[in-house]
Short mmCIF file of C-alpha atoms and ligand atoms in Angstrom, two decimals:
data_model
loop_
_atom_site.label_atom_id
_atom_site.label_comp_id
_atom_site.label_asym_id
_atom_site.label_seq_id
_atom_site.Cartn_x
_atom_site.Cartn_y
_atom_site.Cartn_z
CA MET A 85 20.97 -71.86 4.93
CA ARG A 86 21.14 -70.43 1.37
CA PHE A 87 17.46 -70.36 1.04
CA ARG A 88 17.10 -68.50 4.17
CA ILE A 89 19.48 -65.99 3.34
CA GLY A 90 17.97 -65.46 0.09
CA ASN A 91 14.65 -65.07 1.62
CA LYS A 92 16.14 -62.37 3.79
CA GLY A 93 17.63 -60.63 0.88
CA ILE A 94 14.45 -60.65 -0.93
CA SER A 95 12.66 -59.09 2.03
CA PHE A 96 15.39 -56.24 2.19
CA PHE A 97 14.96 -55.80 -1.60
CA LEU A 98 11.27 -55.42 -1.30
CA LEU A 99 11.75 -53.06 1.73
CA ILE A 100 13.92 -50.82 -0.37
CA ILE A 101 11.31 -50.76 -3.28
CA PHE A 102 8.49 -49.91 -0.82
CA PHE A 103 10.59 -47.02 0.57
CA SER A 104 11.48 -45.83 -2.54
CA ILE A 105 8.13 -45.61 -3.91
CA LEU A 106 7.15 -43.75 -0.50
CA ILE A 107 9.83 -41.39 -1.19
CA VAL A 108 8.80 -40.83 -4.94
CA PHE A 109 5.28 -40.20 -3.87
CA SER A 110 5.84 -37.75 -0.86
CA CYS A 111 8.04 -35.89 -3.14
CA LYS A 112 5.48 -35.40 -5.97
CA LYS A 113 3.16 -32.65 -4.34
CA GLU A 114 0.02 -32.48 -6.39
CA SER A 115 1.58 -33.86 -9.39
CA ASP A 116 -0.62 -34.54 -12.42
CA ASP A 117 -0.84 -38.37 -11.65
CA ASN A 118 -2.66 -38.33 -8.33
CA PHE A 119 -4.76 -35.41 -9.28
CA VAL A 120 -8.57 -36.14 -8.55
CA PHE A 121 -11.28 -33.68 -9.93
CA ASN A 122 -13.66 -33.32 -7.31
CA PRO A 123 -15.02 -29.82 -7.00
CA THR A 124 -17.09 -29.01 -3.91
CA PRO A 125 -20.49 -27.42 -4.71
CA HIS A 126 -21.26 -24.13 -3.23
CA LEU A 127 -24.21 -23.63 -1.05
CA PHE A 128 -25.79 -20.28 -1.62
CA PRO A 129 -27.65 -18.35 1.37
CA LYS A 130 -31.37 -18.31 0.64
CA PRO A 131 -32.96 -15.21 1.80
CA THR A 132 -36.57 -15.74 2.62
CA ASP A 133 -38.95 -14.74 0.15
CA TRP A 134 -36.40 -14.07 -2.57
CA ARG A 135 -36.59 -15.65 -5.93
CA ALA A 136 -34.20 -18.70 -6.15
CA ILE A 137 -31.07 -17.61 -7.44
CA PRO A 138 -30.92 -18.04 -11.14
CA LEU A 139 -27.81 -20.64 -11.59
CA ASP A 140 -26.03 -20.94 -14.86
CA ALA A 141 -26.03 -24.61 -16.26
CA ASN A 142 -23.12 -23.81 -18.11
CA ASN A 143 -21.20 -22.68 -15.03
CA PRO A 144 -21.81 -24.67 -11.97
CA VAL A 145 -20.58 -22.69 -8.95
CA SER A 146 -17.83 -24.68 -6.81
CA GLU A 147 -15.78 -23.82 -3.87
CA GLU A 148 -12.72 -24.24 -6.07
CA GLY A 149 -14.16 -21.84 -8.96
CA ILE A 150 -14.94 -19.10 -6.44
CA ALA A 151 -11.46 -19.36 -4.85
CA LEU A 152 -9.86 -19.05 -8.42
CA GLY A 153 -12.60 -16.39 -9.39
CA ARG A 154 -11.77 -14.24 -6.23
CA LYS A 155 -7.99 -14.37 -6.88
CA LEU A 156 -8.52 -13.42 -10.49
CA PHE A 157 -10.66 -10.64 -9.68
CA PHE A 158 -8.13 -9.02 -7.41
CA ASP A 159 -5.14 -9.79 -9.28
CA PRO A 160 -3.39 -6.84 -11.43
CA ILE A 161 -1.87 -9.80 -13.62
CA LEU A 162 -4.76 -9.06 -15.98
CA SER A 163 -3.70 -5.77 -17.03
CA SER A 164 -0.87 -4.55 -19.31
CA ASP A 165 1.36 -2.96 -16.68
CA PHE A 166 0.28 -5.09 -13.71
CA THR A 167 -1.34 -2.28 -12.01
CA ILE A 168 -5.19 -2.73 -12.37
CA SER A 169 -7.53 -5.42 -11.38
CA CYS A 170 -11.17 -5.78 -11.47
CA ALA A 171 -11.23 -4.61 -7.64
CA SER A 172 -9.38 -1.17 -8.78
CA CYS A 173 -12.71 -0.03 -10.14
CA HIS A 174 -14.95 -2.41 -7.98
CA LYS A 175 -13.65 -2.13 -4.44
CA PRO A 176 -15.20 -4.28 -1.92
CA GLU A 177 -15.48 -1.54 0.69
CA LEU A 178 -17.64 0.59 -1.66
CA SER A 179 -20.06 -2.52 -2.47
CA PHE A 180 -17.68 -2.96 -5.48
CA SER A 181 -17.85 0.27 -7.08
CA ASP A 182 -15.62 3.40 -6.94
CA ASP A 183 -15.73 6.75 -5.66
CA THR A 184 -14.95 8.69 -8.87
CA ARG A 185 -16.99 10.08 -11.44
CA THR A 186 -15.57 7.89 -14.15
CA SER A 187 -12.99 5.21 -13.39
CA LYS A 188 -9.22 5.21 -14.19
CA GLY A 189 -7.68 2.39 -16.34
CA VAL A 190 -4.17 1.57 -16.89
CA ASP A 191 -2.01 4.91 -17.56
CA GLY A 192 -4.35 6.90 -15.88
CA GLN A 193 -6.95 6.50 -18.67
CA LEU A 194 -10.38 7.91 -17.84
CA GLY A 195 -13.31 5.96 -18.76
CA LYS A 196 -16.74 7.31 -20.02
CA ARG A 197 -19.15 5.82 -17.26
CA ASN A 198 -19.42 5.54 -13.52
CA SER A 199 -18.37 2.09 -12.13
CA MET A 200 -21.34 -0.19 -11.06
CA PRO A 201 -21.62 -1.87 -7.78
CA LEU A 202 -21.57 -5.56 -8.11
CA ILE A 203 -24.49 -6.94 -6.06
CA ASN A 204 -26.98 -9.69 -6.49
CA LEU A 205 -25.79 -9.90 -9.97
CA ALA A 206 -27.35 -13.41 -10.53
CA TRP A 207 -30.76 -11.72 -10.68
CA ASN A 208 -29.75 -9.16 -13.41
CA LYS A 209 -30.94 -10.03 -16.96
CA LYS A 210 -28.65 -7.44 -18.39
CA LEU A 211 -25.24 -5.77 -17.48
CA PHE A 212 -23.94 -2.51 -18.14
CA TRP A 213 -25.33 0.91 -18.05
CA ASP A 214 -26.31 0.45 -21.85
CA VAL A 215 -27.36 -3.23 -21.11
CA ARG A 216 -24.87 -4.60 -23.80
CA SER A 217 -23.88 -7.87 -21.79
CA ASN A 218 -26.25 -10.59 -21.13
CA THR A 219 -24.26 -13.09 -18.83
CA LEU A 220 -21.58 -12.56 -16.43
CA PRO A 221 -19.08 -14.79 -18.06
CA GLU A 222 -19.86 -12.69 -21.13
CA GLN A 223 -19.33 -9.46 -19.24
CA ALA A 224 -16.04 -10.67 -17.67
CA LEU A 225 -14.47 -11.06 -21.06
CA ILE A 226 -14.85 -7.49 -21.85
CA PRO A 227 -12.57 -5.27 -19.33
CA VAL A 228 -9.32 -7.11 -20.02
CA PRO A 229 -8.58 -6.25 -23.62
CA GLN A 230 -10.36 -2.64 -23.25
CA HIS A 231 -7.93 0.04 -23.65
CA ASP A 232 -9.08 2.48 -20.86
CA GLU A 233 -9.65 -0.51 -18.42
CA MET A 234 -6.88 -3.20 -18.29
CA ASN A 235 -5.51 -3.08 -21.69
CA LEU A 236 -4.39 -6.52 -22.09
CA ASP A 237 -4.59 -9.04 -24.90
CA TRP A 238 -6.30 -12.28 -23.80
CA ALA A 239 -3.49 -14.21 -25.44
CA ILE A 240 -0.89 -12.59 -23.28
CA ALA A 241 -3.17 -12.84 -20.18
CA THR A 242 -3.81 -16.50 -20.50
CA ASP A 243 -0.06 -17.13 -21.18
CA ARG A 244 0.92 -15.17 -17.95
CA LEU A 245 -1.65 -17.41 -15.95
CA GLN A 246 -0.48 -20.65 -17.64
CA LYS A 247 3.21 -19.83 -16.54
CA ASP A 248 2.21 -18.83 -12.93
CA ALA A 249 3.24 -20.90 -10.11
CA ASN A 250 -0.29 -21.37 -8.72
CA TYR A 251 -2.97 -20.73 -11.22
CA PRO A 252 -2.67 -24.06 -13.42
CA MET A 253 -3.50 -26.27 -10.54
CA MET A 254 -6.41 -23.82 -9.50
CA PHE A 255 -7.87 -24.14 -12.98
CA ARG A 256 -7.69 -27.93 -12.84
CA LYS A 257 -9.28 -28.15 -9.45
CA ALA A 258 -12.11 -25.58 -10.67
CA PHE A 259 -12.73 -26.97 -14.15
CA ASN A 260 -10.42 -30.13 -14.78
CA GLU A 261 -8.67 -28.53 -17.51
CA LYS A 262 -4.88 -28.14 -18.08
CA THR A 263 -5.08 -25.34 -20.60
CA ILE A 264 -6.28 -21.97 -19.51
CA THR A 265 -8.55 -20.14 -21.86
CA LYS A 266 -10.14 -16.67 -21.58
CA GLU A 267 -13.42 -18.38 -21.18
CA LEU A 268 -12.49 -20.42 -18.09
CA VAL A 269 -11.03 -16.96 -16.89
CA ALA A 270 -14.29 -15.55 -17.26
CA LYS A 271 -16.34 -18.51 -15.71
CA ALA A 272 -14.12 -18.28 -12.62
CA ILE A 273 -14.81 -14.53 -12.19
CA ALA A 274 -18.58 -15.13 -12.77
CA GLN A 275 -18.57 -17.68 -10.07
CA PHE A 276 -17.05 -15.24 -7.57
CA GLU A 277 -19.35 -12.44 -8.59
CA MET A 278 -22.49 -14.99 -8.06
CA THR A 279 -21.66 -15.22 -4.26
CA LEU A 280 -21.77 -11.44 -3.82
CA ILE A 281 -25.20 -11.48 -2.36
CA SER A 282 -26.31 -8.57 -0.18
CA TYR A 283 -29.42 -9.44 1.88
CA ASN A 284 -28.89 -7.85 5.29
CA SER A 285 -29.93 -4.29 4.80
CA THR A 286 -32.21 -2.56 7.43
CA TYR A 287 -34.85 -2.88 4.78
CA ASP A 288 -34.39 -6.66 4.44
CA LYS A 289 -34.47 -7.08 8.27
CA TYR A 290 -37.63 -5.21 8.35
CA VAL A 291 -39.08 -7.33 5.77
CA ARG A 292 -38.16 -10.54 7.80
CA GLY A 293 -39.46 -8.90 10.82
CA GLU A 294 -36.15 -8.45 12.53
CA VAL A 295 -35.93 -4.72 13.45
CA ASN A 296 -38.65 -2.03 13.96
CA PRO A 297 -37.34 0.79 11.86
CA ASP A 298 -37.58 4.69 12.94
CA PRO A 299 -40.75 6.65 11.80
CA ALA A 300 -38.37 8.43 9.17
CA PHE A 301 -38.13 4.99 7.31
CA PHE A 302 -41.91 4.56 7.14
CA ARG A 303 -42.40 8.21 5.96
CA GLY A 304 -39.69 7.60 3.32
CA LEU A 305 -41.26 4.38 2.18
CA GLU A 306 -44.53 6.07 1.61
CA ILE A 307 -43.01 8.76 -0.33
CA PHE A 308 -41.07 5.87 -2.53
CA ARG A 309 -44.00 3.70 -3.00
CA THR A 310 -46.59 6.19 -3.79
CA GLU A 311 -47.42 8.84 -6.48
CA LYS A 312 -45.69 11.29 -4.10
CA GLY A 313 -42.28 10.30 -4.94
CA ASP A 314 -43.17 7.96 -8.00
CA CYS A 315 -39.88 5.95 -7.41
CA PHE A 316 -41.74 2.56 -7.43
CA HIS A 317 -42.55 2.66 -11.07
CA CYS A 318 -39.03 1.73 -11.93
CA HIS A 319 -37.22 0.76 -8.86
CA THR A 320 -39.69 -2.20 -7.91
CA LEU A 321 -39.88 -2.86 -4.44
CA ALA A 322 -41.16 -6.33 -5.15
CA ALA A 323 -38.05 -7.07 -7.12
CA VAL A 324 -36.33 -7.11 -3.74
CA GLU A 325 -33.10 -8.44 -5.05
CA THR A 326 -32.07 -5.61 -7.18
CA PHE A 327 -34.90 -3.04 -6.46
CA ALA A 328 -35.24 -2.46 -10.39
CA ASP A 329 -37.77 -3.38 -12.78
CA PRO A 330 -37.03 -6.69 -14.04
CA VAL A 331 -39.19 -6.30 -17.06
CA ARG A 332 -38.46 -3.20 -18.65
CA VAL A 333 -34.97 -3.25 -17.28
CA PHE A 334 -33.79 0.12 -18.92
CA THR A 335 -35.40 3.55 -19.42
CA ASN A 336 -34.95 7.34 -19.68
CA ASN A 337 -35.64 8.75 -16.26
CA GLY A 338 -35.77 12.46 -17.42
CA MET A 339 -32.24 13.78 -16.36
CA ASP A 340 -31.29 15.53 -19.68
CA LEU A 341 -33.07 18.06 -21.93
CA ALA A 342 -32.82 17.12 -25.66
CA SER A 343 -34.88 18.05 -28.59
CA ASN A 344 -33.38 15.20 -30.73
CA ALA A 345 -32.64 11.84 -29.88
CA ASN A 346 -28.95 12.15 -31.29
CA ASP A 347 -28.54 15.10 -28.78
CA PHE A 348 -27.81 12.89 -25.67
CA LEU A 349 -24.04 13.29 -24.56
CA ASP A 350 -24.19 9.42 -24.16
CA LEU A 351 -26.69 7.50 -26.48
CA GLY A 352 -26.87 4.65 -23.91
CA VAL A 353 -28.97 1.61 -25.02
CA GLY A 354 -29.71 3.48 -28.23
CA LYS A 355 -25.81 3.32 -29.34
CA ILE A 356 -25.89 -0.37 -28.91
CA ASN A 357 -29.03 -1.37 -30.74
CA GLY A 358 -29.37 1.73 -33.22
CA LEU A 359 -32.84 2.33 -32.24
CA ASP A 360 -33.56 6.15 -31.75
CA ALA A 361 -36.44 5.12 -29.32
CA ASP A 362 -33.68 3.72 -26.91
CA LYS A 363 -31.27 6.81 -27.24
CA GLY A 364 -30.48 8.42 -23.86
CA LYS A 365 -31.75 5.21 -22.03
CA PHE A 366 -29.93 3.55 -19.32
CA LYS A 367 -30.08 0.50 -17.25
CA ILE A 368 -32.41 0.88 -14.13
CA PRO A 369 -29.79 0.71 -11.47
CA THR A 370 -29.93 -1.35 -8.32
CA LEU A 371 -30.91 0.91 -5.15
CA ARG A 372 -28.89 -1.45 -2.73
CA ASN A 373 -25.87 -0.05 -0.81
CA LEU A 374 -26.18 3.47 -1.99
CA ALA A 375 -24.42 4.61 1.22
CA PHE A 376 -21.37 3.23 -0.25
CA THR A 377 -21.62 3.73 -4.09
CA ALA A 378 -21.37 7.53 -4.70
CA PRO A 379 -21.12 9.26 -7.19
CA TYR A 380 -24.43 8.42 -8.87
CA MET A 381 -25.69 7.83 -12.42
CA HIS A 382 -24.19 6.54 -15.58
CA ASP A 383 -22.00 9.69 -15.67
CA GLY A 384 -21.33 9.88 -12.09
CA ARG A 385 -22.85 13.64 -12.26
CA PHE A 386 -24.43 13.52 -8.74
CA ALA A 387 -22.15 13.46 -5.91
CA THR A 388 -24.63 12.90 -3.18
CA LEU A 389 -28.14 11.56 -2.75
CA GLU A 390 -29.29 14.93 -1.81
CA ASP A 391 -28.39 15.88 -5.39
CA VAL A 392 -30.28 12.88 -6.81
CA ILE A 393 -33.37 13.62 -4.92
CA GLU A 394 -33.26 17.39 -5.88
CA SER A 395 -32.98 16.35 -9.62
CA TYR A 396 -36.12 14.08 -9.32
CA ASN A 397 -37.93 16.82 -7.31
CA LEU A 398 -37.72 19.28 -10.25
CA GLY A 399 -39.45 16.77 -12.50
CA PRO A 400 -38.45 14.92 -15.73
CA LYS A 401 -36.60 17.10 -18.27
CA ASN A 402 -38.27 16.55 -21.75
CA SER A 403 -36.80 14.61 -24.52
CA PRO A 404 -37.97 12.47 -27.54
CA THR A 405 -37.32 9.24 -25.41
CA VAL A 406 -38.17 10.23 -21.67
CA ASP A 407 -40.06 7.60 -19.81
CA ASN A 408 -43.80 8.30 -20.74
CA ILE A 409 -45.33 7.73 -17.29
CA MET A 410 -43.09 10.05 -15.69
CA ILE A 411 -44.19 13.12 -18.17
CA VAL A 412 -47.89 12.05 -17.74
CA LYS A 413 -47.45 12.35 -14.04
CA ALA A 414 -45.87 15.50 -14.05
CA ASN A 415 -48.11 17.07 -16.32
CA TYR A 416 -51.16 15.73 -14.16
CA ARG A 417 -49.42 17.28 -11.07
CA LEU A 418 -48.95 20.54 -12.96
CA GLU A 419 -52.74 20.69 -14.15
CA ASN A 420 -54.30 19.60 -10.72
CA TYR A 421 -51.71 20.99 -8.22
CA GLY A 422 -49.94 23.54 -10.02
CA HIS A 423 -46.39 22.23 -9.82
CA TYR A 424 -44.64 19.94 -12.31
CA GLY A 425 -41.92 18.80 -9.94
CA LEU A 426 -42.75 16.48 -6.90
CA ALA A 427 -42.60 19.58 -4.51
CA LEU A 428 -41.30 17.77 -1.69
CA SER A 429 -40.70 19.68 1.55
CA ALA A 430 -37.30 19.59 3.14
CA GLN A 431 -38.39 17.07 5.50
CA GLU A 432 -39.84 14.77 2.92
CA LYS A 433 -36.56 14.98 1.17
CA ALA A 434 -34.65 13.87 4.27
CA ASP A 435 -37.18 11.15 4.95
CA LEU A 436 -36.73 9.73 1.21
CA LYS A 437 -32.91 9.85 1.80
CA TYR A 438 -33.40 8.12 5.14
CA PHE A 439 -35.49 5.30 3.53
CA LEU A 440 -32.98 4.97 0.60
CA LEU A 441 -30.02 4.72 3.14
CA SER A 442 -31.85 1.86 4.86
CA MET A 443 -31.41 -0.44 1.82
CA SER A 444 -27.64 -0.33 2.60
CA ASP A 445 -25.86 -3.40 4.02
CA THR A 446 -22.69 -3.16 6.15
CA SER A 447 -22.32 -6.65 6.71
CA PHE A 448 -21.93 -7.04 2.96
CA VAL A 449 -19.08 -4.48 2.59
CA ASN A 450 -17.31 -6.01 5.53
CA ASN A 451 -17.60 -9.46 4.50
CA PRO A 452 -14.12 -11.29 4.72
CA ASP A 453 -15.02 -13.59 2.12
CA PHE A 454 -15.39 -10.76 -0.40
CA LYS A 455 -11.83 -9.31 0.16
CA LYS A 456 -8.65 -9.76 -1.48
CA PRO A 457 -7.63 -13.29 -0.65
CA ILE A 458 -4.53 -13.65 1.78
CA GLU A 459 -1.63 -15.15 -0.33
C1 LIG B 39 -10.98 1.02 -15.17
C2 LIG B 39 -12.15 0.52 -14.30
C3 LIG B 39 -12.98 -0.78 -14.52
C4 LIG B 39 -12.09 -2.05 -14.48
C5 LIG B 39 -10.81 -2.42 -14.24
C6 LIG B 39 -13.28 -2.93 -14.32
N1 LIG B 39 -14.58 -2.40 -14.41
FE1 LIG B 39 -16.19 -3.36 -14.42
N2 LIG B 39 -17.25 -1.53 -14.75
C7 LIG B 39 -16.77 -0.48 -14.88
C8 LIG B 39 -17.31 0.55 -15.35
C9 LIG B 39 -17.20 2.09 -15.57
C10 LIG B 39 -18.76 -0.06 -15.48
C11 LIG B 39 -19.91 0.43 -16.29
C12 LIG B 39 -19.68 0.65 -17.82
C13 LIG B 39 -20.75 0.71 -18.89
O1 LIG B 39 -21.74 0.61 -18.34
O2 LIG B 39 -20.24 1.12 -19.99
C14 LIG B 39 -18.57 -1.70 -15.13
C15 LIG B 39 -19.36 -2.41 -15.33
C16 LIG B 39 -19.26 -3.89 -14.68
C17 LIG B 39 -20.40 -4.72 -14.56
C18 LIG B 39 -21.78 -4.58 -14.82
C19 LIG B 39 -22.63 -4.52 -13.66
C20 LIG B 39 -24.22 -4.12 -13.80
O3 LIG B 39 -24.84 -4.05 -13.02
O4 LIG B 39 -24.51 -4.15 -14.97
C21 LIG B 39 -19.68 -5.98 -14.08
C22 LIG B 39 -20.27 -7.09 -13.79
C23 LIG B 39 -18.29 -5.53 -14.11
N3 LIG B 39 -18.06 -4.39 -14.47
C24 LIG B 39 -17.42 -6.52 -13.91
C25 LIG B 39 -16.05 -6.33 -13.96
C26 LIG B 39 -15.04 -7.43 -13.99
C27 LIG B 39 -15.42 -8.87 -13.74
C28 LIG B 39 -13.63 -6.85 -13.99
C29 LIG B 39 -12.40 -7.42 -14.12
C30 LIG B 39 -12.17 -8.47 -15.28
C31 LIG B 39 -13.94 -5.32 -14.27
N4 LIG B 39 -15.40 -5.10 -14.06
C32 LIG B 39 -13.00 -4.48 -14.51
C33 LIG B 39 -15.34 -0.24 -14.42
C34 LIG B 39 -14.28 -0.99 -14.53
C1 LIG B 40 -38.79 6.35 -15.14
C2 LIG B 40 -38.10 5.39 -14.22
C3 LIG B 40 -37.65 5.89 -13.05
C4 LIG B 40 -38.05 6.59 -11.74
C5 LIG B 40 -39.54 7.04 -11.92
C6 LIG B 40 -37.29 6.91 -10.87
N1 LIG B 40 -35.90 6.41 -11.43
FE1 LIG B 40 -34.35 6.35 -10.37
N2 LIG B 40 -33.29 5.66 -12.05
C7 LIG B 40 -33.68 5.25 -13.21
C8 LIG B 40 -32.81 5.06 -14.13
C9 LIG B 40 -33.04 4.77 -15.70
C10 LIG B 40 -31.49 5.50 -13.61
C11 LIG B 40 -30.15 5.42 -14.30
C12 LIG B 40 -30.08 6.77 -15.10
C13 LIG B 40 -28.81 7.20 -15.61
O1 LIG B 40 -27.75 6.48 -15.10
O2 LIG B 40 -28.66 8.07 -16.21
C14 LIG B 40 -31.88 5.70 -12.10
C15 LIG B 40 -30.92 6.20 -11.14
C16 LIG B 40 -31.37 6.46 -9.94
C17 LIG B 40 -30.19 6.51 -8.76
C18 LIG B 40 -28.80 6.41 -8.93
C19 LIG B 40 -28.26 5.10 -8.60
C20 LIG B 40 -26.87 4.70 -9.02
O3 LIG B 40 -26.22 3.78 -8.63
O4 LIG B 40 -26.18 5.48 -9.67
C21 LIG B 40 -30.87 6.85 -7.67
C22 LIG B 40 -30.38 6.87 -6.44
C23 LIG B 40 -32.25 6.70 -8.01
N3 LIG B 40 -32.57 6.51 -9.26
C24 LIG B 40 -33.46 7.01 -7.17
C25 LIG B 40 -34.70 7.28 -7.40
C26 LIG B 40 -35.75 7.83 -6.43
C27 LIG B 40 -35.28 8.21 -5.06
C28 LIG B 40 -36.76 8.14 -7.36
C29 LIG B 40 -38.16 8.55 -6.99
C30 LIG B 40 -38.03 10.00 -6.52
C31 LIG B 40 -36.51 7.49 -8.71
N4 LIG B 40 -35.22 7.07 -8.53
C32 LIG B 40 -37.34 7.36 -9.77
C33 LIG B 40 -35.10 5.24 -13.43
C34 LIG B 40 -36.09 5.86 -12.73
#
């Protein structure tokens, strides 16, 4: 009798322990103890005929890393007064550029250069107009402490993130790290940026045989890829991911007259490496998504594509560092045809503009995965 009661007592006791354990576990949402690091690798789209996406061995891209990078990219927590995020100057609907000549940072401070669109960045060997940055994680460290951009010490930024309700667990899921560092912030943002791939412009669809463009497209393409317009020699059509010469990367496209290399208002690459030969030179920009990225050039000097085309049409302005082939071709035209500039007719300019716009991708700017995440 006593034995049987005892047995029941033990069962009851065990039952209580079992339920208490159950209650403790169900109350511990995502606690430290049951965390398992298991990132989901991201599958990149592979547009036909493109070079394979250059992945960063030091920063494998995962869905968890992308989600974190996306949240950080749109979050003003990374600016001193909580008003500016990366997306303030890199707006998804503008192909991640903005529509002002130069961008406003905290306290309405104006920067010196035009915001650059963020498209197919993995295929870029160098970043910034003056190519001063080599990798995406290296670049992402720069805007936060920069005074005319986000103006926040990294130590404060990481402290804010560490105290946030959501970020610490997101960092653990992405990197298996409990301590948030600026390097991890930069890596997460870089992972999100790697996914910003644009490959559905009319031009891409034409290359894939999916559309039959208008005659104006073919007339514009002909100007672009021949001596008539001479655009191809820097904006390389074969480098389809960027339409920018992947070997030379930067040059001086003859927009400014200067008798001395130090006369350029912005010394560009030469200011970074100290070489006179590189003063007044800038990164050859992508020609993708021009429909969304006005104004144009490193200083946003041109409001429209008509202005850009008119400037090239006049021929290169002379300076000690102007692209040599541009000058050779302009002098050749002058000697043989009597005009230094391209001498495009109104129709030809319109065709060239039509072709340039065919490299724009509306599905990219409307992609819901690239917008501010819904909290
Ligand atoms: C206040 C406006 C502003 C903010 C905020 C800003 N950027 Fe930029 N971004 C620019 C401008 C302007 C440039 C070109 C600067 C230059 O070349 O000197 C640029 C250039 C870049 C480039 C180089 C693109 C290329 O093709 O070379 C990347 C990448 C980039 N920004 C990412 C970011 C990220 C990530 C953040 C947030 C951490 C950020 N930006 C915050 C204005 C801004
Ligand atoms: C010698 C090389 C070279 C040639 C030739 C050339 N470009 Fe450029 N292009 C550049 C460089 C470099 C820049 C950036 C210059 C700057 O920001 O000051 C640029 C900028 C541009 C931009 C502005 C893009 C932006 O995002 O701001 C457009 C549009 C453009 N070029 C179109 C053309 C067209 C069309 C032609 C032919 C008529 C052409 N380019 C010929 C090198 C060249």
